Short mmCIF file of C-alpha atoms in Angstrom, two decimals:
data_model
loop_
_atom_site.label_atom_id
_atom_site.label_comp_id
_atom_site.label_asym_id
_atom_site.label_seq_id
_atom_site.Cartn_x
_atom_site.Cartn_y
_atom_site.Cartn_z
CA UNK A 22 -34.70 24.57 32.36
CA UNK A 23 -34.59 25.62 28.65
CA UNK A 24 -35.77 23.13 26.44
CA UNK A 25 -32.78 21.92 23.37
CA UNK A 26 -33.43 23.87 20.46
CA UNK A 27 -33.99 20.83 17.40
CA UNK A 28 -31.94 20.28 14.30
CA UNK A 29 -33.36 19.71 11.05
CA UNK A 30 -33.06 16.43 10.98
CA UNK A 31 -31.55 13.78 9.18
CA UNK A 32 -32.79 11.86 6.30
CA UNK A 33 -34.57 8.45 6.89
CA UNK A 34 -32.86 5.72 8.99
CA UNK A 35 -29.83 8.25 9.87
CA UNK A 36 -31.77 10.61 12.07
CA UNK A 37 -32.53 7.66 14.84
CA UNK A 38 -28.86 6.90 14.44
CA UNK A 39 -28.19 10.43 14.88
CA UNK A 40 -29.98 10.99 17.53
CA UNK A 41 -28.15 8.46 19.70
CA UNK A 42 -25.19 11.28 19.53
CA UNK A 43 -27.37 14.32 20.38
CA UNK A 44 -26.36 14.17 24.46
CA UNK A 45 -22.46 14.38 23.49
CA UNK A 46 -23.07 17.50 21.24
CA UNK A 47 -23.92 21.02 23.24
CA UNK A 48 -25.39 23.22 20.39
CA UNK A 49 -27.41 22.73 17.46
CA UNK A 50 -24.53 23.54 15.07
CA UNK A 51 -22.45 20.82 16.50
CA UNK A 52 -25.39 18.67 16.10
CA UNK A 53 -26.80 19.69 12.57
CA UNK A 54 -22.29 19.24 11.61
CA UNK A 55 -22.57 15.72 12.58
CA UNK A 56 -25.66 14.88 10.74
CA UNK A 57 -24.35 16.74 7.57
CA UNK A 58 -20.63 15.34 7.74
CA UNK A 59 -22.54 11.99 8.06
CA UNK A 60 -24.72 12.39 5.56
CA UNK A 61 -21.85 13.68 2.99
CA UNK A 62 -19.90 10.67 3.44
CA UNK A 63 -22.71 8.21 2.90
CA UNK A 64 -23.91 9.26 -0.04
CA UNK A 65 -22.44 8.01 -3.18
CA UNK A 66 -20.22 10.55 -5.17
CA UNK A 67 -17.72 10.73 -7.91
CA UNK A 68 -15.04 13.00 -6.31
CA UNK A 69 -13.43 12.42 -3.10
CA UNK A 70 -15.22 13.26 0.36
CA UNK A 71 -13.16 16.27 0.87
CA UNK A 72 -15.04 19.44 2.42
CA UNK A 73 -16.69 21.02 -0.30
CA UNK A 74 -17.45 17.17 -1.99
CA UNK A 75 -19.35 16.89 1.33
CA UNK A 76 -21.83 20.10 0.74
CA UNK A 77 -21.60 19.47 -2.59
CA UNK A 78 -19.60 22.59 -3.92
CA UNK A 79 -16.76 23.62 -6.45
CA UNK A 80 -13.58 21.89 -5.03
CA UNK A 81 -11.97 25.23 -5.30
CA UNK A 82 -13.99 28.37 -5.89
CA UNK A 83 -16.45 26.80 -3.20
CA UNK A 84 -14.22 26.65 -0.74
CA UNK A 85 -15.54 29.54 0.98
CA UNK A 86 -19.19 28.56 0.37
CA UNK A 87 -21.11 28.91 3.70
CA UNK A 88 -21.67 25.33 4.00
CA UNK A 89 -18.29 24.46 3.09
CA UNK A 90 -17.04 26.75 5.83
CA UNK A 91 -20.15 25.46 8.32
CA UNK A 92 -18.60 21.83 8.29
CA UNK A 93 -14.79 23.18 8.25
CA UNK A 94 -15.78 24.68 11.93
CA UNK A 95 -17.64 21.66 12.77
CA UNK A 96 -14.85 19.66 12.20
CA UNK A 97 -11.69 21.84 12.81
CA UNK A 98 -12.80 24.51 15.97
CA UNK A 99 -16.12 23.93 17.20
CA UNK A 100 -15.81 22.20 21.03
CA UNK A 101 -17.20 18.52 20.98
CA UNK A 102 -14.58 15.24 21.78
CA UNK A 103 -14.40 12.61 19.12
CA UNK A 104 -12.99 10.48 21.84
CA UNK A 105 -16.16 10.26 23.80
CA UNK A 106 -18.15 10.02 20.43
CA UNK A 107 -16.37 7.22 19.13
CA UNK A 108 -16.85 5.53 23.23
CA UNK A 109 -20.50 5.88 22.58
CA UNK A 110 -20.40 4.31 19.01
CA UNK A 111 -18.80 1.04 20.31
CA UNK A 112 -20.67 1.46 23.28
CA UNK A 113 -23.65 1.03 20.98
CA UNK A 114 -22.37 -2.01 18.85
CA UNK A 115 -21.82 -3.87 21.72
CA UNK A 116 -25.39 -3.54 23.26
CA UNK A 117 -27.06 -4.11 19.61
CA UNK A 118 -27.49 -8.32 19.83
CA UNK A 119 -26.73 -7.89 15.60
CA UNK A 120 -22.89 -6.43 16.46
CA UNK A 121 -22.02 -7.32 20.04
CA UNK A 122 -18.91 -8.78 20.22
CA UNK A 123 -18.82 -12.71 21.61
CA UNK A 124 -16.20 -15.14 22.66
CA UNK A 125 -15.95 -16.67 18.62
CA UNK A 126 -14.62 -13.13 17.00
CA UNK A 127 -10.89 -11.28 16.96
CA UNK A 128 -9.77 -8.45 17.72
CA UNK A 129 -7.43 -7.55 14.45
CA UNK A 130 -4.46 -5.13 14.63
CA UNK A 131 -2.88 -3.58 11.24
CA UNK A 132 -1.74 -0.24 10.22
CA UNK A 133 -2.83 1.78 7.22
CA UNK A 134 -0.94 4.86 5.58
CA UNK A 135 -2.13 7.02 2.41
CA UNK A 136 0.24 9.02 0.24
CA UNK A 137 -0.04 13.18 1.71
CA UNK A 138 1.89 15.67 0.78
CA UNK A 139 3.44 18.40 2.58
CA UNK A 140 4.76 18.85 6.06
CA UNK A 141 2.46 20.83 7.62
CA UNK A 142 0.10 18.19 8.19
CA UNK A 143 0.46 16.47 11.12
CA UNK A 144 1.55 13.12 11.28
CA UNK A 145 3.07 13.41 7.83
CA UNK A 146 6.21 12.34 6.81
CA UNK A 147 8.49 10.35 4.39
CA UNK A 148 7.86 6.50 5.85
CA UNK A 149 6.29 3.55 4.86
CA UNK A 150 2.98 2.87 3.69
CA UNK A 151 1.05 -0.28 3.22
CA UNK A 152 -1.43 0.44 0.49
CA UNK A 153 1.33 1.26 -1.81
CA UNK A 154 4.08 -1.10 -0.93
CA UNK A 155 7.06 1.69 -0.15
CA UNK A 156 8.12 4.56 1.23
CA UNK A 157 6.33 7.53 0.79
CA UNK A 158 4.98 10.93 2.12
CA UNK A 159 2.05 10.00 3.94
CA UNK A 160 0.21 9.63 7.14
CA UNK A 161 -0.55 5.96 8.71
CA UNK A 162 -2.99 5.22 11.57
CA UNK A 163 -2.81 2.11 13.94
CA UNK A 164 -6.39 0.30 14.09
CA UNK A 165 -8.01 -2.04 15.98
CA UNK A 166 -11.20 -4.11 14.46
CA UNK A 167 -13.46 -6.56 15.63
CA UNK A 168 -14.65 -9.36 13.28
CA UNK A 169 -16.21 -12.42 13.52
CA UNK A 170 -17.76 -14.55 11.00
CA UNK A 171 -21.31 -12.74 10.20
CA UNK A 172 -20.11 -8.66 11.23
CA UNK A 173 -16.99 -6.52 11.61
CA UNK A 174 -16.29 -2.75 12.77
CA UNK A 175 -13.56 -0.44 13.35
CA UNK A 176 -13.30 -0.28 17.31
CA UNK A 177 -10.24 2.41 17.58
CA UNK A 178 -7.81 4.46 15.61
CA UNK A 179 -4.67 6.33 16.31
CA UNK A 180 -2.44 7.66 14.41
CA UNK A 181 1.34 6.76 13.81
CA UNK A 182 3.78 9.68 14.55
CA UNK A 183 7.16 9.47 12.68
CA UNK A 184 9.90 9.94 15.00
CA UNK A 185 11.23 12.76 12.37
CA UNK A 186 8.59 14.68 13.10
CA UNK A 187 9.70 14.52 17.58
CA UNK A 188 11.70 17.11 18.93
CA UNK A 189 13.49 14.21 20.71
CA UNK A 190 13.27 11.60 17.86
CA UNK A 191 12.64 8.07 19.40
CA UNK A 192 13.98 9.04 22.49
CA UNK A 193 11.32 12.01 22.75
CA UNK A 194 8.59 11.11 25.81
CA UNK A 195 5.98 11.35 22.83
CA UNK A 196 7.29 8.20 20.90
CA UNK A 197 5.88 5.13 20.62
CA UNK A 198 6.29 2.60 17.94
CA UNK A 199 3.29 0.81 15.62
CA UNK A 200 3.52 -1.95 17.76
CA UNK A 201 3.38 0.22 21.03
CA UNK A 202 0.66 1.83 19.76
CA UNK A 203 -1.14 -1.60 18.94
CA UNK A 204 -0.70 -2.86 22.37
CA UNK A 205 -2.15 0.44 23.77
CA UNK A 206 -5.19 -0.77 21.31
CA UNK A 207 -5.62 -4.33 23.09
CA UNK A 208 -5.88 -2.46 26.22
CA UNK A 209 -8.11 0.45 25.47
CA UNK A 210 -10.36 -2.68 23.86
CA UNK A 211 -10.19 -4.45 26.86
CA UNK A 212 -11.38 -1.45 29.10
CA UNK A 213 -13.96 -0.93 26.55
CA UNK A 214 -15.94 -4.22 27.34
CA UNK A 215 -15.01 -5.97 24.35
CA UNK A 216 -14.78 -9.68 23.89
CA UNK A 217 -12.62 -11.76 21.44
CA UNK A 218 -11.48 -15.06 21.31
CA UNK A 219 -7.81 -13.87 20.27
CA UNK A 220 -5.95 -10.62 19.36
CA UNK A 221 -4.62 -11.52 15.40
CA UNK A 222 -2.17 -9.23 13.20
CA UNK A 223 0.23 -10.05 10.23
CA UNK A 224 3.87 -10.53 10.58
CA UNK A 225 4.84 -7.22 10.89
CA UNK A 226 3.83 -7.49 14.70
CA UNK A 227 4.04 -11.43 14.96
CA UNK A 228 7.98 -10.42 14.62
CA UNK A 229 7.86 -8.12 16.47
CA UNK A 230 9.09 -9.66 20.24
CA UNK A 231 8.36 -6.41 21.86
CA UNK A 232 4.56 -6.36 20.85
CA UNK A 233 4.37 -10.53 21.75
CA UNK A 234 5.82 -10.32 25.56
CA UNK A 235 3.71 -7.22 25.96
CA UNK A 236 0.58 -9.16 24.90
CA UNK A 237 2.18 -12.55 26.81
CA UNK A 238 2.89 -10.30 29.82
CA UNK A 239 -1.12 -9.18 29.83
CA UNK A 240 -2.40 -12.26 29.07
CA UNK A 241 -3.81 -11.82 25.81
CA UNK A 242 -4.62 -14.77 23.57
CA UNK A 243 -3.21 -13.98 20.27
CA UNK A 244 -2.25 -15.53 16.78
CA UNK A 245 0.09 -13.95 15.36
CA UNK A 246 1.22 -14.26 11.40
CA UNK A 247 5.70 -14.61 10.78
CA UNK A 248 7.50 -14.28 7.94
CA UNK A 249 8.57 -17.75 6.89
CA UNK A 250 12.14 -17.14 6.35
CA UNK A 251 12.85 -14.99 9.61
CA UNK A 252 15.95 -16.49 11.13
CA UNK A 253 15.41 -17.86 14.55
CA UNK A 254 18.34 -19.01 17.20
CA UNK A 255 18.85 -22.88 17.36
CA UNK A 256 21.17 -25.52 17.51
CA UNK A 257 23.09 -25.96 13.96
CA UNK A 258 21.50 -29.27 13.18
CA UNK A 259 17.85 -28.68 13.78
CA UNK A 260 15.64 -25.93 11.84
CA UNK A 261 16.25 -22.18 12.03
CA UNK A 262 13.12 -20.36 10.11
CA UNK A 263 9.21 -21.54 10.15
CA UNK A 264 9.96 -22.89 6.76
CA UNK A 265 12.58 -24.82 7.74
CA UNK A 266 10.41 -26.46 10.81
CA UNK A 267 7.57 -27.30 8.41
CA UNK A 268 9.81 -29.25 6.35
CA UNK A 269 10.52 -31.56 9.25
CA UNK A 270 6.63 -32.21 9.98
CA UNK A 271 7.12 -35.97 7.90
CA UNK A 272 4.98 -34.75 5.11
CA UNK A 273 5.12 -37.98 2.24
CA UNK A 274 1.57 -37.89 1.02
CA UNK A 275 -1.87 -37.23 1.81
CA UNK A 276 -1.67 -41.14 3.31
CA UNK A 277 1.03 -40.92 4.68
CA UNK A 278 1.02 -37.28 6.22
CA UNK A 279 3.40 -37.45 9.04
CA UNK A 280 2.20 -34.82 11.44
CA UNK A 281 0.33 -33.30 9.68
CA UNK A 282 -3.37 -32.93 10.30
CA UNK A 283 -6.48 -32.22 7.84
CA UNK A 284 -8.64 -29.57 8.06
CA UNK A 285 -11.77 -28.51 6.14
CA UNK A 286 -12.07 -24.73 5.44
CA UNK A 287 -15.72 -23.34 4.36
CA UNK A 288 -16.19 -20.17 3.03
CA UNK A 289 -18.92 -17.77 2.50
CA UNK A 290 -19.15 -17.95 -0.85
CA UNK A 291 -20.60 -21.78 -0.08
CA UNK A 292 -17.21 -23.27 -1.63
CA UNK A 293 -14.63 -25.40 1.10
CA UNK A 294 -11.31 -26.64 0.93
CA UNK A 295 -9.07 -28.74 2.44
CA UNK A 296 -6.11 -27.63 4.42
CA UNK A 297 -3.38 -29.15 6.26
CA UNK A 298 -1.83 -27.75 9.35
CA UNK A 299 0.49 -29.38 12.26
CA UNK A 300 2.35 -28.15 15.45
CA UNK A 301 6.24 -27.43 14.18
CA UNK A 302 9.26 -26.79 16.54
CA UNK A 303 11.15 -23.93 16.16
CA UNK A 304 13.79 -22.68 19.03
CA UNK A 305 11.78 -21.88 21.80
CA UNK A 306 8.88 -22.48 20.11
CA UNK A 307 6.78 -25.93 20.48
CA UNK A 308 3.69 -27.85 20.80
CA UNK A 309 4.58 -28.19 24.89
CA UNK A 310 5.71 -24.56 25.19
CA UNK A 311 4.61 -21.07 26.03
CA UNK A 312 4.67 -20.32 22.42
CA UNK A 313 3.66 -22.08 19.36
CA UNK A 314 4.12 -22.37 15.90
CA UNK A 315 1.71 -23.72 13.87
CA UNK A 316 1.77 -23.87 10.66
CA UNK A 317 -1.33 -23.77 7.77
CA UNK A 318 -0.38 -24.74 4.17
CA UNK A 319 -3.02 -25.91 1.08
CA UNK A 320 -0.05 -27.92 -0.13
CA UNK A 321 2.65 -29.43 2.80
CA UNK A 322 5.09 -30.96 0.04
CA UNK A 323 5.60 -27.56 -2.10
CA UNK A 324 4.35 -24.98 0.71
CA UNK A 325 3.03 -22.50 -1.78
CA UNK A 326 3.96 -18.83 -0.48
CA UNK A 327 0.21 -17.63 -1.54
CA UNK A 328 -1.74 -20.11 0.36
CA UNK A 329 1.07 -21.06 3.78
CA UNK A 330 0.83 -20.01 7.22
CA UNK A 331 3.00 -19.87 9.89
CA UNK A 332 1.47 -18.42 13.23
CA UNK A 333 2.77 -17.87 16.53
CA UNK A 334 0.13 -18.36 19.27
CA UNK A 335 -0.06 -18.79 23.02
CA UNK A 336 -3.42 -20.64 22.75
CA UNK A 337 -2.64 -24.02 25.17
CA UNK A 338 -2.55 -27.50 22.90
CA UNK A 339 -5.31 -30.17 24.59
CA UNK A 340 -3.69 -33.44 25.25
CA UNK A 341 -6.27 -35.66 22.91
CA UNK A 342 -5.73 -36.18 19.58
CA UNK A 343 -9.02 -35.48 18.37
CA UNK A 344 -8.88 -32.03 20.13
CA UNK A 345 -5.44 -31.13 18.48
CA UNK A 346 -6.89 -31.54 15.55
CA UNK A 347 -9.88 -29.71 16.11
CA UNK A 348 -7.43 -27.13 18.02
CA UNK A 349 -5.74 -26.65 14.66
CA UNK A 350 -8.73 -26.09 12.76
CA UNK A 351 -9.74 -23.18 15.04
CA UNK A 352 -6.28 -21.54 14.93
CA UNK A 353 -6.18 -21.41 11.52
CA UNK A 354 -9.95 -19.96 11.71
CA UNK A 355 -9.58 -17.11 13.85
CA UNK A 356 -6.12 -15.95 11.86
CA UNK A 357 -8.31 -16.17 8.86
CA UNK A 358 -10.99 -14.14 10.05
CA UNK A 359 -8.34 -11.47 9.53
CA UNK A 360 -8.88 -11.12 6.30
CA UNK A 361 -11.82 -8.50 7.20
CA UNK A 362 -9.37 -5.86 8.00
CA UNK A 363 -8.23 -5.51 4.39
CA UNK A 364 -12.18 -5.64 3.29
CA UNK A 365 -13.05 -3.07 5.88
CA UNK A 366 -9.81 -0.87 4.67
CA UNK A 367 -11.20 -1.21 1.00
CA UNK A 368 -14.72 0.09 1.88
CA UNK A 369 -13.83 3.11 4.32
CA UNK A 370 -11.30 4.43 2.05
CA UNK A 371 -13.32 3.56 -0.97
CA UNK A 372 -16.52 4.54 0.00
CA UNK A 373 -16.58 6.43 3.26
CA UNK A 374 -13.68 8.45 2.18
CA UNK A 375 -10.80 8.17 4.80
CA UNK A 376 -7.78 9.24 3.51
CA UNK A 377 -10.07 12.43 1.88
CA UNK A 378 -9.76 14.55 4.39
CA UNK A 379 -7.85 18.45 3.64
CA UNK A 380 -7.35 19.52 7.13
CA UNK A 381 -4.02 19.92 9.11
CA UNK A 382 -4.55 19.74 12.26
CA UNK A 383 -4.50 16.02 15.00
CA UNK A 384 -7.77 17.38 15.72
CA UNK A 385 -9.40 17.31 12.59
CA UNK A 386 -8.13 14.42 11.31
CA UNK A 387 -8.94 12.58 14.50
CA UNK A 388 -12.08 13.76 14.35
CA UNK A 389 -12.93 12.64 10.38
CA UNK A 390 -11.89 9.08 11.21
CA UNK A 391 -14.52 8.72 13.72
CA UNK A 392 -16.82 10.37 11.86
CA UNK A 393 -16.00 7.54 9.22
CA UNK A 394 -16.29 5.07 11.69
CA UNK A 395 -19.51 6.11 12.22
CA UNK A 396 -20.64 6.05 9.07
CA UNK A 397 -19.12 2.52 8.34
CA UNK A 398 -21.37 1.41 11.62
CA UNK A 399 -24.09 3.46 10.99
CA UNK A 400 -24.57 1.24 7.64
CA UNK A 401 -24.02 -2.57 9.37
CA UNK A 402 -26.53 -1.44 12.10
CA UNK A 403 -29.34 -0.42 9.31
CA UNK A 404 -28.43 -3.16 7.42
CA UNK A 405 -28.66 -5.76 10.62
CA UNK A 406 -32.12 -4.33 11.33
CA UNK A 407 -33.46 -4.86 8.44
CA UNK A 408 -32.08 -8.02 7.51
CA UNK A 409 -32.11 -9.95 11.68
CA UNK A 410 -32.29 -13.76 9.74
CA UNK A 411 -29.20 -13.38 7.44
CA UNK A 412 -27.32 -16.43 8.33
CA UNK A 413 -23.80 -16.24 9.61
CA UNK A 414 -21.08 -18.22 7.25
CA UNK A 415 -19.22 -20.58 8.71
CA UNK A 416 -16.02 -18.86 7.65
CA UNK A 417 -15.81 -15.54 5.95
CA UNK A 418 -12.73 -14.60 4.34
CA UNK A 419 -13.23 -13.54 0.74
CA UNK A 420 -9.69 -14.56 -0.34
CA UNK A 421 -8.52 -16.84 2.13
CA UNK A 422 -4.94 -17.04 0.67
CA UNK A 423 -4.35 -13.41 0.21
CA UNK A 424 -1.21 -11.06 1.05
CA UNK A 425 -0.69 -8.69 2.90
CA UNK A 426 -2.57 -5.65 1.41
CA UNK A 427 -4.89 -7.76 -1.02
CA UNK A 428 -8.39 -6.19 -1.06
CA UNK A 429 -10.94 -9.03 -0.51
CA UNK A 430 -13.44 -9.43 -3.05
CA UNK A 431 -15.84 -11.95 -2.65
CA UNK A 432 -13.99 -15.05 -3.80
CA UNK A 433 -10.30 -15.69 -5.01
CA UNK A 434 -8.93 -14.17 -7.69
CA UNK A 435 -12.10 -11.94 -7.38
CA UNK A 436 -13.73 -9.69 -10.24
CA UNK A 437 -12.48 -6.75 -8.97
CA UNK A 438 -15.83 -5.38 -9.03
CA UNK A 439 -16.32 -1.97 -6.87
CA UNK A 440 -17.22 -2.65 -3.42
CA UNK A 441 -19.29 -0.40 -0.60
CA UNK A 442 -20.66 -1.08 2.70
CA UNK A 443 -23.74 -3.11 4.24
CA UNK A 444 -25.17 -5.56 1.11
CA UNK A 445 -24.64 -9.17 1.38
CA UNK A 446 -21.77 -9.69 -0.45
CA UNK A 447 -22.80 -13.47 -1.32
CA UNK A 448 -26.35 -14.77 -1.04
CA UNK A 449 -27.12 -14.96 2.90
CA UNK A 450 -24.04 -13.65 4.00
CA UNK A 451 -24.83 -10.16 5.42
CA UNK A 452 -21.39 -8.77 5.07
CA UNK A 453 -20.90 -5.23 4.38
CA UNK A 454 -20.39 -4.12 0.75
CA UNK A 455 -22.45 -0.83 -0.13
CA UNK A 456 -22.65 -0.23 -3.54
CA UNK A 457 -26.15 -1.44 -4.24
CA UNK A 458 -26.86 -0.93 -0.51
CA UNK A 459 -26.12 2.50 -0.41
CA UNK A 460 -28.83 3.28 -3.14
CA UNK A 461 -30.93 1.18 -1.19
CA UNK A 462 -30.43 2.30 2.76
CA UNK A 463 -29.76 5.80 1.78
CA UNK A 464 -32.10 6.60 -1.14
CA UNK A 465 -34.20 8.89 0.66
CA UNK A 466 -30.70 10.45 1.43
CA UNK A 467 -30.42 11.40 -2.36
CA UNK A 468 -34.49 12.47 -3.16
CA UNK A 469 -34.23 14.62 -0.23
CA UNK A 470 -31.24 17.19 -1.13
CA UNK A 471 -28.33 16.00 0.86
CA UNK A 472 -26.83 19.34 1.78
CA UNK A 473 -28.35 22.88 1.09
CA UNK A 474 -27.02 23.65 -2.79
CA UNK A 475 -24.06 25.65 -3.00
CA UNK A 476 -24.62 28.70 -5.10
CA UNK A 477 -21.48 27.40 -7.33
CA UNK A 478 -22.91 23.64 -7.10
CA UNK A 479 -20.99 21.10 -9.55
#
C-alpha cells in the first residue's frame, strides 16, 4: 500500500491539532486547505477573513491569486464532508478531560443572523436578525453550544431557510421553523454523546409551545426564558402574564419576603450578589405541575426589566424547604450560564470571522462555519493544555443581567474592550478571550509566514 504523501505542516501547536483531521481528508490539497483556512482565521488581521484576507492578498485584484483560488476549491468543490469533520471535532472535546461535557453544564440554543446582500446566496433573504435588532437582508444559523462554568464550544450549526426562498413556502417538505430546527439540535446532541444538566434558550423559544412539548415529549430537561408580559389563559381574577404572577409572590420586604427565597450569585470576576427568586403560578403553570415558572429578580418590589427572570422549566420541585431553596438557586444558575452564547457569538464573529465568508453556495458556507468552529476549539484545547490548574468560577456570566443580544464583557456595564478567544478573561478564570492569547498561542503562526505571499500582497 502507498504510503500518504505529507503536507507542509502547520505552524506550532496547530499541526498536532491538525493532524487529528488528516484520516477525514483523502489528498494532500484537502489537507494542506484545512491547515491554511485554519491558520488564516487564527491569525489576527485588520480586514475581514474573507478569501483573499485568508492568503493574505488584494481583496480585489487578488482574487485570482493562486492561493486565493487554492482555498476557494478547498472550500467550494474539492470532495471532503464538513459533517463528519465537525463529528470528529466534538468527538474530540468530549474525550479531552479539559472540555468533556458533565452533568453541571447546558446545552444553549439561540439563533444568529448577519446583514448579506443579494439573493443569490443561499439562505438569504429579507427576515429578522438578532445582532441588529430588525429586519434585514441576511442569513441566520440555528446553534447549539455547550457551556458550563470553566469552558464552552459550539457543538452544531444549521442554517435557517426563509420560507420565501421554498418553492412551497411553509408548506414546502423542506421547511422547518427556528424552533424545529433547534429541537433537531437537542437530538443530534443527544446522539452525539453529549451530557447537560438542561437544554436553556431565551424567550423566543421559551414561547414558543411547539419547541416546549417537543422537548417535554423527549424528555429533555430545559429552562426556558418568557417574555414577562406574554398573555397567558386564566381565570379573570387570578394573574394572566409572569409579571402579573410575581406580583402575587407576598413580596413586603427583605424580612418579610413572602415567598420569596434568597439566593447568592458569584461571579467570575470574584464579585456576588444577592438575588431573590420563588415558584409563581401562572395558568397551567405551578410549583406542583408539569411546568414551572420561576421567577429570578435582583429587586422583587420594583422587578427591574434589566436584572428579572421569568423561566419555564420542567425540572421536578423537592418537597423540603431547604432543597427548594437550593432548587432555585440552581435554576437560576444553569439559565445564567447562558450568557456564554452571546460571548462565544462576540468572539467567532469578531475574531474567527463568521459572517466573512464570500461564497454562495450551502456548501461553502456550511463548510466555513465548521471550519470556524474549529478554530474557536482549536484555541480552548491549546489554551486548556497549557493552563490544566486554572480554577473553574463558581458562576461565569460576564453580565449576568444582560439582554438579549448584549455582548458579555467581563463584568457589567463592561469596558467594551476588544475581545478574542482562549486568555483568561479574569485572573484564574480560563475563559476564552483571544486578543492577548492569540499573540501568545499563535506567535509562531505570525514569525513563520502564515500563507505563501501573494505577488499583489497588502
Amino acid at each position: 500500500m502507498t504510503a500518504r504523501r505529507s503536507c507542509p505542516p502547520a505552524p506550532g501547536p496547530l499541526e498536532g491539532y491538525a493532524t487529528q483531521f488528516d484520516p477525514l481528508l483523502a489528498s494532500v490539497a484537502q489537507r494542506r486547505g484545512f491547515r491554511d483556512y485554519l491558520q488564516g482565521l487564527l491569525l489576527p488581521r485588520d480586514r475581514n477573513k474573507t478569501l483573499t484576507g485568508l492568503a493574505g492578498a488584494e481583496p480585489i485584484t487578488g482574487a485570482q491569486h493562486r492561493e486565493v483560488q487554492r482555498l476557494q476549491w478547498f472550500l467550494s468543490e474539492s470532495a471532503w464532508d464538513h459533517e463528519v469533520v465537525n463529528d470528529r471535532r466534538v468527538r474530540r472535546l468530549c474525550e479531552d478531560p479539559a472540555t468533556a461535557p458533565n452533568d453541571r453544564g447546558v446545552l444553549v440554543l439561540d439563533d444568529t443572523g448577519d446583514r448579506k446582500d443579494g439573493t443569490a446566496t443561499a439562505h438569504v433573504a429579507r427576515q429578522y436578525l438578532g445582532s441588529v435588532g430588525k429586519v434585514d437582508n441576511g442569513i441566520v444559523a440555528v446553534t447549539s453550544l455547550w457551556a458550563d462554568a470553566r469552558v464552552y464550544w459550539p457543538v452544531h450549526a444549521v442554517p435557517y431557510t426563509p420560507a420565501s426562498r421554498l418553492p412551497g413556502g411553509e408548506r414546502d417538505p423542506g421547511f422547518r421553523t427556528k424552533p424545529q430546527l433547534a429541537v433537531e439540535l437537542v437530538q443530534a446532541a443527544r446522539e452525539a454523546g453529549i451530557e447537560f444538566q438542561a437544554v436553556v434558550a431565551d424567550c423566543f423559544y421559551g414561547d414558543n409551545p411547539g419547541f416546549t412539548n417537543a422537548l417535554v415529549a423527549a424528555k429533555v430537561p430545559f429552562v426556558l426564558a418568557l417574555k414577562p408580559r406574554r398573555g397567558t389563559w386564566a381565570p379573570a381574577e387570578q394573574a394572566h402574564t409572569p409579571v402579573e404572577a410575581a406580583g402575587e409572590l407576598g413580596w413586603r420586604s427583605p424580612n418579610r419576603p413572602g415567598q420569596w427565597r434568597r439566593i447568592q450569585r458569584c461571579f467570575r470576576d470574584g464579585h456576588s450578589e444577592t438575588w431573590w427568586a420563588a415558584d409563581a403560578q401562572l395558568g397551567g403553570w405551578g410549583p406542583e405541575r408539569r411546568l414551572r415558572l420561576v421567577v429570578a429578580s435582583t429587586d422583587p418590589a420594583r422587578l427591574p426589566g434589566h436584572s428579572s427572570w421569568y423561566l419555564l422549566t420542567n425540572l421536578p420541585r423537592p418537597a423540603g424547604r431547604r432543597a427548594q431553596q437550593a432548587d432555585l438557586a440552581e435554576v437560576v444558575r444553569l439559565y445564567g450560564l447562558r450568557n456564554w452564547v452571546e460571548q462565544g457569538y462576540k468572539q467567532v464573529k469578531g475574531e474567527l470571522g463568521w459572517a466573512d465568508f464570500q461564497v454562495r453556495s450551502d456548501r461553502a458556507i456550511r463548510r466555513h462555519w465548521t471550519l470556524v468552529c474549529c478554530a474557536f476549539s482549536f484555541c480552548w484545547q491549546t489554551f486548556l493544555a497549557e493552563h490544566p490548574d486554572r480554577p473553574a468560577p463558581a458562576d461565569p456570566q460576564a453580565v449576568p443581567t444582560a439582554a438579549r443580544g448584549a455582548q458579555a464583557t467581563g463584568h457589567p456595564g463592561g469596558t467594551g474592550r476588544r475581545s478574542v478567544v482562549a486568555e483568561g478573561v479574569a485572573s484564574g478564570a480560563g475563559v476564552a478571550d483571544p486578543l492577548e492569547r492569540a499573540g501568545a498561542l499563535l506567535a509562531v503562526v505570525v514569525t513563520s509566514a502564515a500563507a505563501p505571499a501573494a505577488a499583489t500582497a497588502a
